[in-house]
PDB file of C-alpha atoms and ligand atoms in Angstrom:
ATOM      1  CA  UNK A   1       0.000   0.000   0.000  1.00 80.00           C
ATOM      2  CA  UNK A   2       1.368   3.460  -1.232  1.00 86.00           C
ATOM      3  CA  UNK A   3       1.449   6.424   1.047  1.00 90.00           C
ATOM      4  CA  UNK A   4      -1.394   8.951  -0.196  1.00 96.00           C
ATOM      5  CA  UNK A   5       0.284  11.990  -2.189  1.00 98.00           C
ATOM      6  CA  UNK A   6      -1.846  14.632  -2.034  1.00 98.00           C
ATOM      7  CA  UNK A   7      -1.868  17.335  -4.656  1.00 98.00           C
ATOM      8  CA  UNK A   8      -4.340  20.938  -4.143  1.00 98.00           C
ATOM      9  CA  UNK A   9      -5.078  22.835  -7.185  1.00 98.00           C
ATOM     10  CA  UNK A  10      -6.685  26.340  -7.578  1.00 98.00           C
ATOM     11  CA  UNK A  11     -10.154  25.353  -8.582  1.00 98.00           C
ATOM     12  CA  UNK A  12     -12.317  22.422 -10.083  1.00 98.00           C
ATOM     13  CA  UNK A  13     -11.570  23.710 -13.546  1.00 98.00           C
ATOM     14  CA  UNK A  14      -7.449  23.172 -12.921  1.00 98.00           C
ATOM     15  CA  UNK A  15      -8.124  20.200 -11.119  1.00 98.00           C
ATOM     16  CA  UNK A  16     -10.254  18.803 -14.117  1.00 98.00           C
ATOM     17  CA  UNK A  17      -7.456  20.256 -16.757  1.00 98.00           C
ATOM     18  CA  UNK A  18      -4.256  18.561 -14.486  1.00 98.00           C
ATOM     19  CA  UNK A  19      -5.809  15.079 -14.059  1.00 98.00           C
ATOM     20  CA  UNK A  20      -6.733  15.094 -17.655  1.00 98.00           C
ATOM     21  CA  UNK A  21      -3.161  15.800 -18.773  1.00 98.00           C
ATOM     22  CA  UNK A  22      -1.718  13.224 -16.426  1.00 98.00           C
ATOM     23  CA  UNK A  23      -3.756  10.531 -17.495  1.00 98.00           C
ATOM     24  CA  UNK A  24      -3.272  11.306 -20.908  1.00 98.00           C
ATOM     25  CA  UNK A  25       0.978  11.346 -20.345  1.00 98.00           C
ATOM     26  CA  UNK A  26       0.447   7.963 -18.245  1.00 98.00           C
ATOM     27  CA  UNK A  27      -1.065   6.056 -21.125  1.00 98.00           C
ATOM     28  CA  UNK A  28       1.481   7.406 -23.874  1.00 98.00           C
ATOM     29  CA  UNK A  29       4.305   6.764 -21.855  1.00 98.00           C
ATOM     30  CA  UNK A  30       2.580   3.386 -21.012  1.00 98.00           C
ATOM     31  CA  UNK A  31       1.921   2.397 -24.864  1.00 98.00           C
ATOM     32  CA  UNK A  32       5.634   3.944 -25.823  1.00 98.00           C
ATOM     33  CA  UNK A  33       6.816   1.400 -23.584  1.00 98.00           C
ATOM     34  CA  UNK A  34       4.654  -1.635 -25.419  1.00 98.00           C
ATOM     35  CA  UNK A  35       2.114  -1.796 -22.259  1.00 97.00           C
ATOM     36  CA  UNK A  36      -1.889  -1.844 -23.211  1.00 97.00           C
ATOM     37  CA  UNK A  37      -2.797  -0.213 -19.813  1.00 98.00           C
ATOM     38  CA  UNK A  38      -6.313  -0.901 -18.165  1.00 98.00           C
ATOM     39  CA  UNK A  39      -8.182   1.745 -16.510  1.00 98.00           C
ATOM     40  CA  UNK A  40     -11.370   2.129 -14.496  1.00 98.00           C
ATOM     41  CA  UNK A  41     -12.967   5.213 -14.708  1.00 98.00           C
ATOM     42  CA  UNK A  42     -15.795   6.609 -11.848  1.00 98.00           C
ATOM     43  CA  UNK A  43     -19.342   8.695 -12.030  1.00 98.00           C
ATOM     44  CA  UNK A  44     -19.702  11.721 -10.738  1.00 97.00           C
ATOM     45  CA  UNK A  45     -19.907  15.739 -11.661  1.00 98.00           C
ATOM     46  CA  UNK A  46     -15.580  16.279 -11.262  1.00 98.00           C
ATOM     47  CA  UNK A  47     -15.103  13.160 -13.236  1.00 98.00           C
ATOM     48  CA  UNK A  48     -17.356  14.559 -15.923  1.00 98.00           C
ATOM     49  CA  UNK A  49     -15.174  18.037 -16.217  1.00 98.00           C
ATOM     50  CA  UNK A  50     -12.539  15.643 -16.296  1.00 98.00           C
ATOM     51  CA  UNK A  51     -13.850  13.613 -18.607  1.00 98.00           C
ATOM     52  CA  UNK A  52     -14.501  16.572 -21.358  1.00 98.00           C
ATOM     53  CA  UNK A  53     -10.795  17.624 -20.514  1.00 98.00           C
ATOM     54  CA  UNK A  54      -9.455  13.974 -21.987  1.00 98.00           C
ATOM     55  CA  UNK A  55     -11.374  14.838 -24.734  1.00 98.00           C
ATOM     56  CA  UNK A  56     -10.434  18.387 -25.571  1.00 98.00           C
ATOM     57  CA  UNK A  57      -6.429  17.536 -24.410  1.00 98.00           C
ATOM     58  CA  UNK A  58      -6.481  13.880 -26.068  1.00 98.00           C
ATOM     59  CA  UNK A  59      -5.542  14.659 -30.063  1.00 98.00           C
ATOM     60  CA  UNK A  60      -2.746  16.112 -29.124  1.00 98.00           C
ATOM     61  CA  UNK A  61      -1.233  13.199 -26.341  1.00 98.00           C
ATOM     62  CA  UNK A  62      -0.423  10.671 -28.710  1.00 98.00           C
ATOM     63  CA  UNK A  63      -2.469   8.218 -26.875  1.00 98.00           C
ATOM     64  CA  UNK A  64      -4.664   5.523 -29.111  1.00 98.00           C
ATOM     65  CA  UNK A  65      -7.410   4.296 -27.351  1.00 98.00           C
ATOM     66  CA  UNK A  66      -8.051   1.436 -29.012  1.00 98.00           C
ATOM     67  CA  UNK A  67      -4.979   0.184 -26.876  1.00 98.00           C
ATOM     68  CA  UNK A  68      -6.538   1.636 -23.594  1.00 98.00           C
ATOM     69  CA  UNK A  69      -8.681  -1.217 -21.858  1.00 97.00           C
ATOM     70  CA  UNK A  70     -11.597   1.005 -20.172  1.00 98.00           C
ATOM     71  CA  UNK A  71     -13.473  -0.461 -16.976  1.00 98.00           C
ATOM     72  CA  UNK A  72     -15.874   1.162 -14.579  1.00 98.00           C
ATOM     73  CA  UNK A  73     -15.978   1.152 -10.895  1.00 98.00           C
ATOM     74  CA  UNK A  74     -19.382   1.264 -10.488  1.00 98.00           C
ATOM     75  CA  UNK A  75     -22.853   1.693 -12.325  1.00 98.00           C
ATOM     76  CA  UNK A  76     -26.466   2.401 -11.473  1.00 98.00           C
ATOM     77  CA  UNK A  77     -28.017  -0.429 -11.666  1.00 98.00           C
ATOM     78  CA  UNK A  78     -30.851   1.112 -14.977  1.00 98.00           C
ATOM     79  CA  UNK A  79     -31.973   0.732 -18.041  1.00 98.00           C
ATOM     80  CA  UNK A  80     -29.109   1.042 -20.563  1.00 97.00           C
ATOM     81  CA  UNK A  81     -30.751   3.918 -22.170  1.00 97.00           C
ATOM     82  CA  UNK A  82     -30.961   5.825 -18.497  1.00 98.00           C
ATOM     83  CA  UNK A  83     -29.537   9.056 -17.942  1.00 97.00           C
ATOM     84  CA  UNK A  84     -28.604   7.566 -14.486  1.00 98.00           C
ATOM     85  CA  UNK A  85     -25.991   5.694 -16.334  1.00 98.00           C
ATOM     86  CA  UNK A  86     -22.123   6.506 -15.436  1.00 98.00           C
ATOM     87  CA  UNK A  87     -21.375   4.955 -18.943  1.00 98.00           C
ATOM     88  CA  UNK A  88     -23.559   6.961 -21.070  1.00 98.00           C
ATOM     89  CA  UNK A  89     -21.873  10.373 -19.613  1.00 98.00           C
ATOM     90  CA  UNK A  90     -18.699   8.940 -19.803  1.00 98.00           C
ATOM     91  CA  UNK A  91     -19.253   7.857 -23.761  1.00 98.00           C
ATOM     92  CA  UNK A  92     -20.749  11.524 -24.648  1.00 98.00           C
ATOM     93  CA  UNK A  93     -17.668  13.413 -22.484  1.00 98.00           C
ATOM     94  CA  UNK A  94     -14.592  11.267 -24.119  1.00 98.00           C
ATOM     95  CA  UNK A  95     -15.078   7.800 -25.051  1.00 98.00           C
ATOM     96  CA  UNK A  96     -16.864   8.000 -27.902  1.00 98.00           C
ATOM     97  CA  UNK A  97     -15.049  10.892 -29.245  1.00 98.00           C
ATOM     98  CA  UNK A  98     -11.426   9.800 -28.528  1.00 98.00           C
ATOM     99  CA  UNK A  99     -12.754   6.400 -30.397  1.00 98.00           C
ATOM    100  CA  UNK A 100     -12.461   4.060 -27.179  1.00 98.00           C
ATOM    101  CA  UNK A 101     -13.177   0.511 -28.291  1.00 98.00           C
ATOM    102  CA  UNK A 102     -12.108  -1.639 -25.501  1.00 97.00           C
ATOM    103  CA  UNK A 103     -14.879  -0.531 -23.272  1.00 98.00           C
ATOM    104  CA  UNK A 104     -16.704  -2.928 -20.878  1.00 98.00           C
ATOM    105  CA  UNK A 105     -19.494  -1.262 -19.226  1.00 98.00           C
ATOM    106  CA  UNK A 106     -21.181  -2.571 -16.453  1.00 98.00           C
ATOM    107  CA  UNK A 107     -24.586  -4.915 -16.877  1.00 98.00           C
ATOM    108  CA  UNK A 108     -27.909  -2.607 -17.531  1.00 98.00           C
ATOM    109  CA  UNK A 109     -30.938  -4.230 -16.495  1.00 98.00           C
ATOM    110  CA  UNK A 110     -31.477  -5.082 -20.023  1.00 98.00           C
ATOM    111  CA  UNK A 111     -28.203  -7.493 -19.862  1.00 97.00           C
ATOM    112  CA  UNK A 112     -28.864  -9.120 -16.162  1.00 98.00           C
ATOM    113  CA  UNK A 113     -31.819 -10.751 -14.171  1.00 98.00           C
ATOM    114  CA  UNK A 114     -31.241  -8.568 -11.242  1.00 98.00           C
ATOM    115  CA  UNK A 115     -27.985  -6.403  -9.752  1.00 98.00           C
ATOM    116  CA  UNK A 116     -26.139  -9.649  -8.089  1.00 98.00           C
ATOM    117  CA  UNK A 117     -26.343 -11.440 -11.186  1.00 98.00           C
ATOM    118  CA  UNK A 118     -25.190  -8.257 -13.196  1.00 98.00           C
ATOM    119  CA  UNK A 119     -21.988  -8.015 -10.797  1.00 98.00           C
ATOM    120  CA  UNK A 120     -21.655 -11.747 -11.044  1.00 98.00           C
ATOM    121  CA  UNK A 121     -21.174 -11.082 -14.765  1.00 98.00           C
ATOM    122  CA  UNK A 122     -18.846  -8.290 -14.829  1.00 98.00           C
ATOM    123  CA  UNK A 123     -16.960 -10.012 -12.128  1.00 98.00           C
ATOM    124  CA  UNK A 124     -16.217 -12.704 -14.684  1.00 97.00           C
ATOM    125  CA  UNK A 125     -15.409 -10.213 -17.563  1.00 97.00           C
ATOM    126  CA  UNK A 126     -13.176  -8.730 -15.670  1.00 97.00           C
ATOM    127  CA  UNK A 127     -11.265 -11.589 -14.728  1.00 96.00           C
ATOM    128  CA  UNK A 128     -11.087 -12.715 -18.264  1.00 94.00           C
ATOM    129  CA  UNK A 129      -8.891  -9.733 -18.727  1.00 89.00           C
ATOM    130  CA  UNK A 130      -6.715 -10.133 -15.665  1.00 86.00           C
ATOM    131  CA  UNK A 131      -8.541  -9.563 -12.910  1.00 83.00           C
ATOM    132  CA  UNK A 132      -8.218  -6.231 -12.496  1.00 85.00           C
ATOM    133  CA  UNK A 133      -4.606  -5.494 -13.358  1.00 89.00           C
ATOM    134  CA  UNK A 134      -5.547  -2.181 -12.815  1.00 98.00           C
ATOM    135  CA  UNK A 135      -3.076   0.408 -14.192  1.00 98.00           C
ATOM    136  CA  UNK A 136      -5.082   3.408 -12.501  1.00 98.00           C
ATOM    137  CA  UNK A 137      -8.430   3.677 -11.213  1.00 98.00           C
ATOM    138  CA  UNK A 138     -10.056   7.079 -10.792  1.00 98.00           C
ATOM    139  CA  UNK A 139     -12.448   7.583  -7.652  1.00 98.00           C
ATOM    140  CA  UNK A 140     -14.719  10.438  -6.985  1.00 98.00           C
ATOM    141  CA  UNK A 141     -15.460  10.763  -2.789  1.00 98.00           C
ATOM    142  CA  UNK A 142     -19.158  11.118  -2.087  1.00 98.00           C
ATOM    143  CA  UNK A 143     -19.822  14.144   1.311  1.00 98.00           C
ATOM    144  CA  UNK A 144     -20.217  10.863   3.009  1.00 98.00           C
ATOM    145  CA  UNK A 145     -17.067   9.293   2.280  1.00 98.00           C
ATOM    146  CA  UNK A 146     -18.066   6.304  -0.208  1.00 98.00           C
ATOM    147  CA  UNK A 147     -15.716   5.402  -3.027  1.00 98.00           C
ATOM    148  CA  UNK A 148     -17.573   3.800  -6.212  1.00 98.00           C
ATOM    149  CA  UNK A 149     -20.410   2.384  -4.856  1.00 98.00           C
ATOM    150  CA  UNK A 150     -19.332   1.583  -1.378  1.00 98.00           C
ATOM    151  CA  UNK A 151     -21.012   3.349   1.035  1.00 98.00           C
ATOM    152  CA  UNK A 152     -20.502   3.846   4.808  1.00 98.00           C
ATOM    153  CA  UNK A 153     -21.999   1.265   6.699  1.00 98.00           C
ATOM    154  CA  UNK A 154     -23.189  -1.198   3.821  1.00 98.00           C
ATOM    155  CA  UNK A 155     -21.958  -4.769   3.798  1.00 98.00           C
ATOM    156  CA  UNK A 156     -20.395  -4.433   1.089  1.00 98.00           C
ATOM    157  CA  UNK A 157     -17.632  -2.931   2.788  1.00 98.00           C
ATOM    158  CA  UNK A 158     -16.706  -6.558   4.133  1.00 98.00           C
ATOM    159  CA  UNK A 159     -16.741  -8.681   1.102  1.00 98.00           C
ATOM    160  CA  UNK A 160     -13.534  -9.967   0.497  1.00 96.00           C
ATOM    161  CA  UNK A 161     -14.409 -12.605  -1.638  1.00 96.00           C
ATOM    162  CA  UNK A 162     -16.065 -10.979  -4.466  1.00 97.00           C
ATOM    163  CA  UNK A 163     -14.474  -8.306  -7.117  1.00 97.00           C
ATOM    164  CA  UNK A 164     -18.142  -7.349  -7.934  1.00 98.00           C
ATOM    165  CA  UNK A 165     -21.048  -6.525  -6.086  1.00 98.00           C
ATOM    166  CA  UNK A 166     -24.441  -5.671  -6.538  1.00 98.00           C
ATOM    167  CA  UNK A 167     -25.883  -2.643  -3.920  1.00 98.00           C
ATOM    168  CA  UNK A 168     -29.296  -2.158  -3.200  1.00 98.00           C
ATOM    169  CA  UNK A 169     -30.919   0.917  -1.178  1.00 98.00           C
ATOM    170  CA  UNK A 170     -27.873   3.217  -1.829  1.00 98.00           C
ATOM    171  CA  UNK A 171     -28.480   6.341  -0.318  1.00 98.00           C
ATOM    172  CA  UNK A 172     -27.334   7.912  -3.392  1.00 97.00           C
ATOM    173  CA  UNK A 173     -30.044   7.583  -5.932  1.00 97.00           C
ATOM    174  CA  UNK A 174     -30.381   5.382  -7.729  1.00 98.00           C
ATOM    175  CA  UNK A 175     -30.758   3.163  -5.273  1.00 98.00           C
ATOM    176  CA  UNK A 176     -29.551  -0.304  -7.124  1.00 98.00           C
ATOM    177  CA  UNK A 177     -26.188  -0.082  -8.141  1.00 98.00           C
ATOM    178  CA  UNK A 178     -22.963  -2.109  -8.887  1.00 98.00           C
ATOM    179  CA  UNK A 179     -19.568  -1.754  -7.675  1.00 98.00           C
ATOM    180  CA  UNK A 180     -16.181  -2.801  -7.280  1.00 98.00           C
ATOM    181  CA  UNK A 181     -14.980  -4.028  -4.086  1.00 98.00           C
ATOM    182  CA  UNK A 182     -11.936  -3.166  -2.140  1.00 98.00           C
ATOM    183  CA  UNK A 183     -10.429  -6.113  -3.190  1.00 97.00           C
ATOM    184  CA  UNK A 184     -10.705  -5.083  -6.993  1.00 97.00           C
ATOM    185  CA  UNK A 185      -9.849  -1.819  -6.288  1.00 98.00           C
ATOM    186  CA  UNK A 186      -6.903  -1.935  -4.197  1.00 97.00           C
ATOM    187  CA  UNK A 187      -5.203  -4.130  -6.866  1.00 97.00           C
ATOM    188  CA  UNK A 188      -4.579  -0.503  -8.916  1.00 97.00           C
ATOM    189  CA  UNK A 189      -1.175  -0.062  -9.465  1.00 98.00           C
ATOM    190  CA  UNK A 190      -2.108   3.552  -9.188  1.00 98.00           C
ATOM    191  CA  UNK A 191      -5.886   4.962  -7.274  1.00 98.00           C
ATOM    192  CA  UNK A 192      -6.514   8.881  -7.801  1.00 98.00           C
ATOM    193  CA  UNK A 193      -8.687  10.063  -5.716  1.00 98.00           C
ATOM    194  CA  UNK A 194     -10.838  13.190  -7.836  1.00 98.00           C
ATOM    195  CA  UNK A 195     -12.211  15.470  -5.553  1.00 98.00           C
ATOM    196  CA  UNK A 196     -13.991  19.116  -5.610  1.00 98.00           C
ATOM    197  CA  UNK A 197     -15.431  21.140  -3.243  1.00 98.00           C
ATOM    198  CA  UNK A 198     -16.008  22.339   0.556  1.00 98.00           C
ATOM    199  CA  UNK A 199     -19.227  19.626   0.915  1.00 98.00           C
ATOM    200  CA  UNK A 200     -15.969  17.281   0.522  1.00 98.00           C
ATOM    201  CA  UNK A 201     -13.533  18.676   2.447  1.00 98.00           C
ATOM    202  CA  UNK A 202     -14.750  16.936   6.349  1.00 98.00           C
ATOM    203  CA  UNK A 203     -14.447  13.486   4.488  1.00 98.00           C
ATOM    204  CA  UNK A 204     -11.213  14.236   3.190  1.00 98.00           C
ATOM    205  CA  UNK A 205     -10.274  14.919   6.028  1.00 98.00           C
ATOM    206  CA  UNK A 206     -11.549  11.574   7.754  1.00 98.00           C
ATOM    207  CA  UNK A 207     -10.279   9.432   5.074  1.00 98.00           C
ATOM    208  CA  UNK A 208      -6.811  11.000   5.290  1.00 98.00           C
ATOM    209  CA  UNK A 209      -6.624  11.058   9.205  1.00 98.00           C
ATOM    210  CA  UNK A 210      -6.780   7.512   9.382  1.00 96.00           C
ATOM    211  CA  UNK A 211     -10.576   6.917   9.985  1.00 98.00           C
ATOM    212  CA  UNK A 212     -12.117   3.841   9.449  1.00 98.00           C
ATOM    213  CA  UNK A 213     -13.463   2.492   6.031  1.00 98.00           C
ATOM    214  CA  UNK A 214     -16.771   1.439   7.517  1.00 98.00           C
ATOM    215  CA  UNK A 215     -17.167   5.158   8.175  1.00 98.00           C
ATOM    216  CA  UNK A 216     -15.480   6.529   5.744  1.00 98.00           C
ATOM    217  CA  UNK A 217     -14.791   3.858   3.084  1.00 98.00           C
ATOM    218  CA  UNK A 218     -12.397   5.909   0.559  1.00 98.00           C
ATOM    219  CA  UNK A 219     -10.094   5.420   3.561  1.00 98.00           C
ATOM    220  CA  UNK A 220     -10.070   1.752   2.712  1.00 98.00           C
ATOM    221  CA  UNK A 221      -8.507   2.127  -0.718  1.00 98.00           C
ATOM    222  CA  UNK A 222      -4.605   2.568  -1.447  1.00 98.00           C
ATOM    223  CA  UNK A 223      -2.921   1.801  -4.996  1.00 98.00           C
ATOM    224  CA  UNK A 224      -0.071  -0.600  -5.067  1.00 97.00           C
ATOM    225  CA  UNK A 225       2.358   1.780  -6.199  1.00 98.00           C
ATOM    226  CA  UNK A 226       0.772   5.290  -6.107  1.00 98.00           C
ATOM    227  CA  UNK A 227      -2.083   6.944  -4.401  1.00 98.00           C
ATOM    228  CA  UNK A 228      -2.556  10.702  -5.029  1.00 98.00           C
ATOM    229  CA  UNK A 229      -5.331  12.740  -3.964  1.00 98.00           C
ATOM    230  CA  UNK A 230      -6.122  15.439  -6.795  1.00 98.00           C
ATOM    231  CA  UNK A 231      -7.902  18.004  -4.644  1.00 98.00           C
ATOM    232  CA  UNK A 232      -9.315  21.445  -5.395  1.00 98.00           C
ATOM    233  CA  UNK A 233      -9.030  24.220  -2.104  1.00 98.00           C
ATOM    234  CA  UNK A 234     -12.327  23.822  -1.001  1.00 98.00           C
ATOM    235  CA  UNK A 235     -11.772  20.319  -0.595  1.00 98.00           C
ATOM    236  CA  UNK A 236      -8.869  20.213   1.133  1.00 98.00           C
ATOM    237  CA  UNK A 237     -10.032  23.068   3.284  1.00 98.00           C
ATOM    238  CA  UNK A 238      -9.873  21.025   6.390  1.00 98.00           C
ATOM    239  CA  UNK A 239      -6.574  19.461   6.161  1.00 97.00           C
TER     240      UNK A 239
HETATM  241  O1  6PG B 301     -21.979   6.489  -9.610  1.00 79.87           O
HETATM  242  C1  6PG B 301     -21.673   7.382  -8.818  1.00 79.87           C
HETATM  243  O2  6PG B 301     -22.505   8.060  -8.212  1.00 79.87           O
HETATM  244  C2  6PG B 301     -20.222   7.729  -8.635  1.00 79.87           C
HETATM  245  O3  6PG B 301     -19.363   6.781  -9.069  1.00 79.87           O
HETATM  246  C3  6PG B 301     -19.932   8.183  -7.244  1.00 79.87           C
HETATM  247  O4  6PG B 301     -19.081   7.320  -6.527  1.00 79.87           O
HETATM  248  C4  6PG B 301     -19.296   9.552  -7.368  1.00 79.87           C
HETATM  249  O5  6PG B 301     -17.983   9.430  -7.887  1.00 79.87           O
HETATM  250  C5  6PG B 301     -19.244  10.239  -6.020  1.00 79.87           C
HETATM  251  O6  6PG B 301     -20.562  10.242  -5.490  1.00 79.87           O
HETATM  252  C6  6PG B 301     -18.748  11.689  -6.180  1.00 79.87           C
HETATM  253  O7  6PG B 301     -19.619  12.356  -7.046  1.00 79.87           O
HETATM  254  P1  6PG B 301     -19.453  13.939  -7.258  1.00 79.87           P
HETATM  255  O8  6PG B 301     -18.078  14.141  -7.806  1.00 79.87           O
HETATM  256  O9  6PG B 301     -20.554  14.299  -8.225  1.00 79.87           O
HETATM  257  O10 6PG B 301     -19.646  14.572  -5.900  1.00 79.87           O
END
């Protein structure tokens, strides 16, 4: 487990325009060096200025995304169609127009029976292509602390067992969901933590003072080589 590196920029919009650019020089320096690296991406309203700053920065990075294997780590548990779907804001910010085609959403409930079976399935997919070998995952931090879908207090938190999970009765609508688990996540060689904003800045503050991941579970996740938390100043107000 890497010690957390944490990095404060001006405002959301830097924030949004820095992780974009790193991400992008990760991946080209990644493919330069013959690697096809796998990333999971997260929901979320930073992630989505992020997202439109991949797009906008990409052309110019040298990076071909047909090479870059895209996961997610987590869904809302909808119709494909929804516009509760992380993947269908994540296609319309970048993926579509930086021509991703190694993309593998997460089960709609058009593709599964219910949300355990649609985890069960991406649980598999995923460990068709490794297991996870996670080059960097991207998390947003919810005011309450949860990574993904993993939410304070929800068993969830405890499987060990599992790379998938279905969630039911999030507290953040909608209320069926899937999500990695720790297990998954704490595989990444590298976890960014994305985060923007003074509704943030107490559970940053938790997660980074050591508290504990059934209260604030983005303290339970730590990349194997790198962990950096890309804060604006409102969310790292109370550090
Ligand atoms: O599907 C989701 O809802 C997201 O994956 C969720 O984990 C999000 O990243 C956080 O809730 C932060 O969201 P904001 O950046 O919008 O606060």
């Amino acid at each position: 487990m890497s010690t957390p590196r944490i990095e404060v920029h001006d405002d959301s919009a830097a924030l949004a325009t820095t992780v974009a650019g790193e991400l992008l020089h990760r991946l080209a320096d990644a493919q330069a060096a013959g690697h096809v690296p796998q990333i999971a991406v997260t929901g979320g309203t930073i992630a989505e200025d992020i997202h439109e700053e991949i797009a906008r920065l990409s052309p110019e990075s040298g990076v071909d995304w047909t090479k870059v294997v895209v996961w997610f780590g987590d869904e809302r548990f909808v119709a494909p169609d929804s516009p509760d779907r992380n993947s269908r804001h994540t296609r319309a910010a970048f993926l579509d127009a930086v021509g991703a085609t190694q993309v593998h959403e997460m089960p709609s409930t058009a593709d599964a029976e219910d949300v355990d079976a649609g985890a069960t399935a991406y649980a598999a997919t995923l460990r068709e292509h490794g297991g996870g070998e996670f080059d960097i995952v991207m998390l947003g931090v919810g005011p309450d602390g949860h990574i993904a879908s993993l939410f304070p207090g929800f068993p969830q938190l405890d499987v060990d067992d599992a790379i998938a999970v279905g969630v039911t009765g999030s507290p953040k609508p909608p209320p069926e969901r899937i999500t990695l688990t720790f297990s998954a996540l704490n595989r990444a060689r590298s976890v960014w933590f994305l985060v923007s904003g003074s509704g943030k800045a107490a559970a940053v503050a938790a997660a980074l003072g050591g508290a504990d991941v059934h209260e604030i579970p983005a303290a339970g996740v730590a990349g194997r080589e790198e962990t950096t938390w890309f804060l604006d100043r409102e969310a790292a107000s109370a550090l």
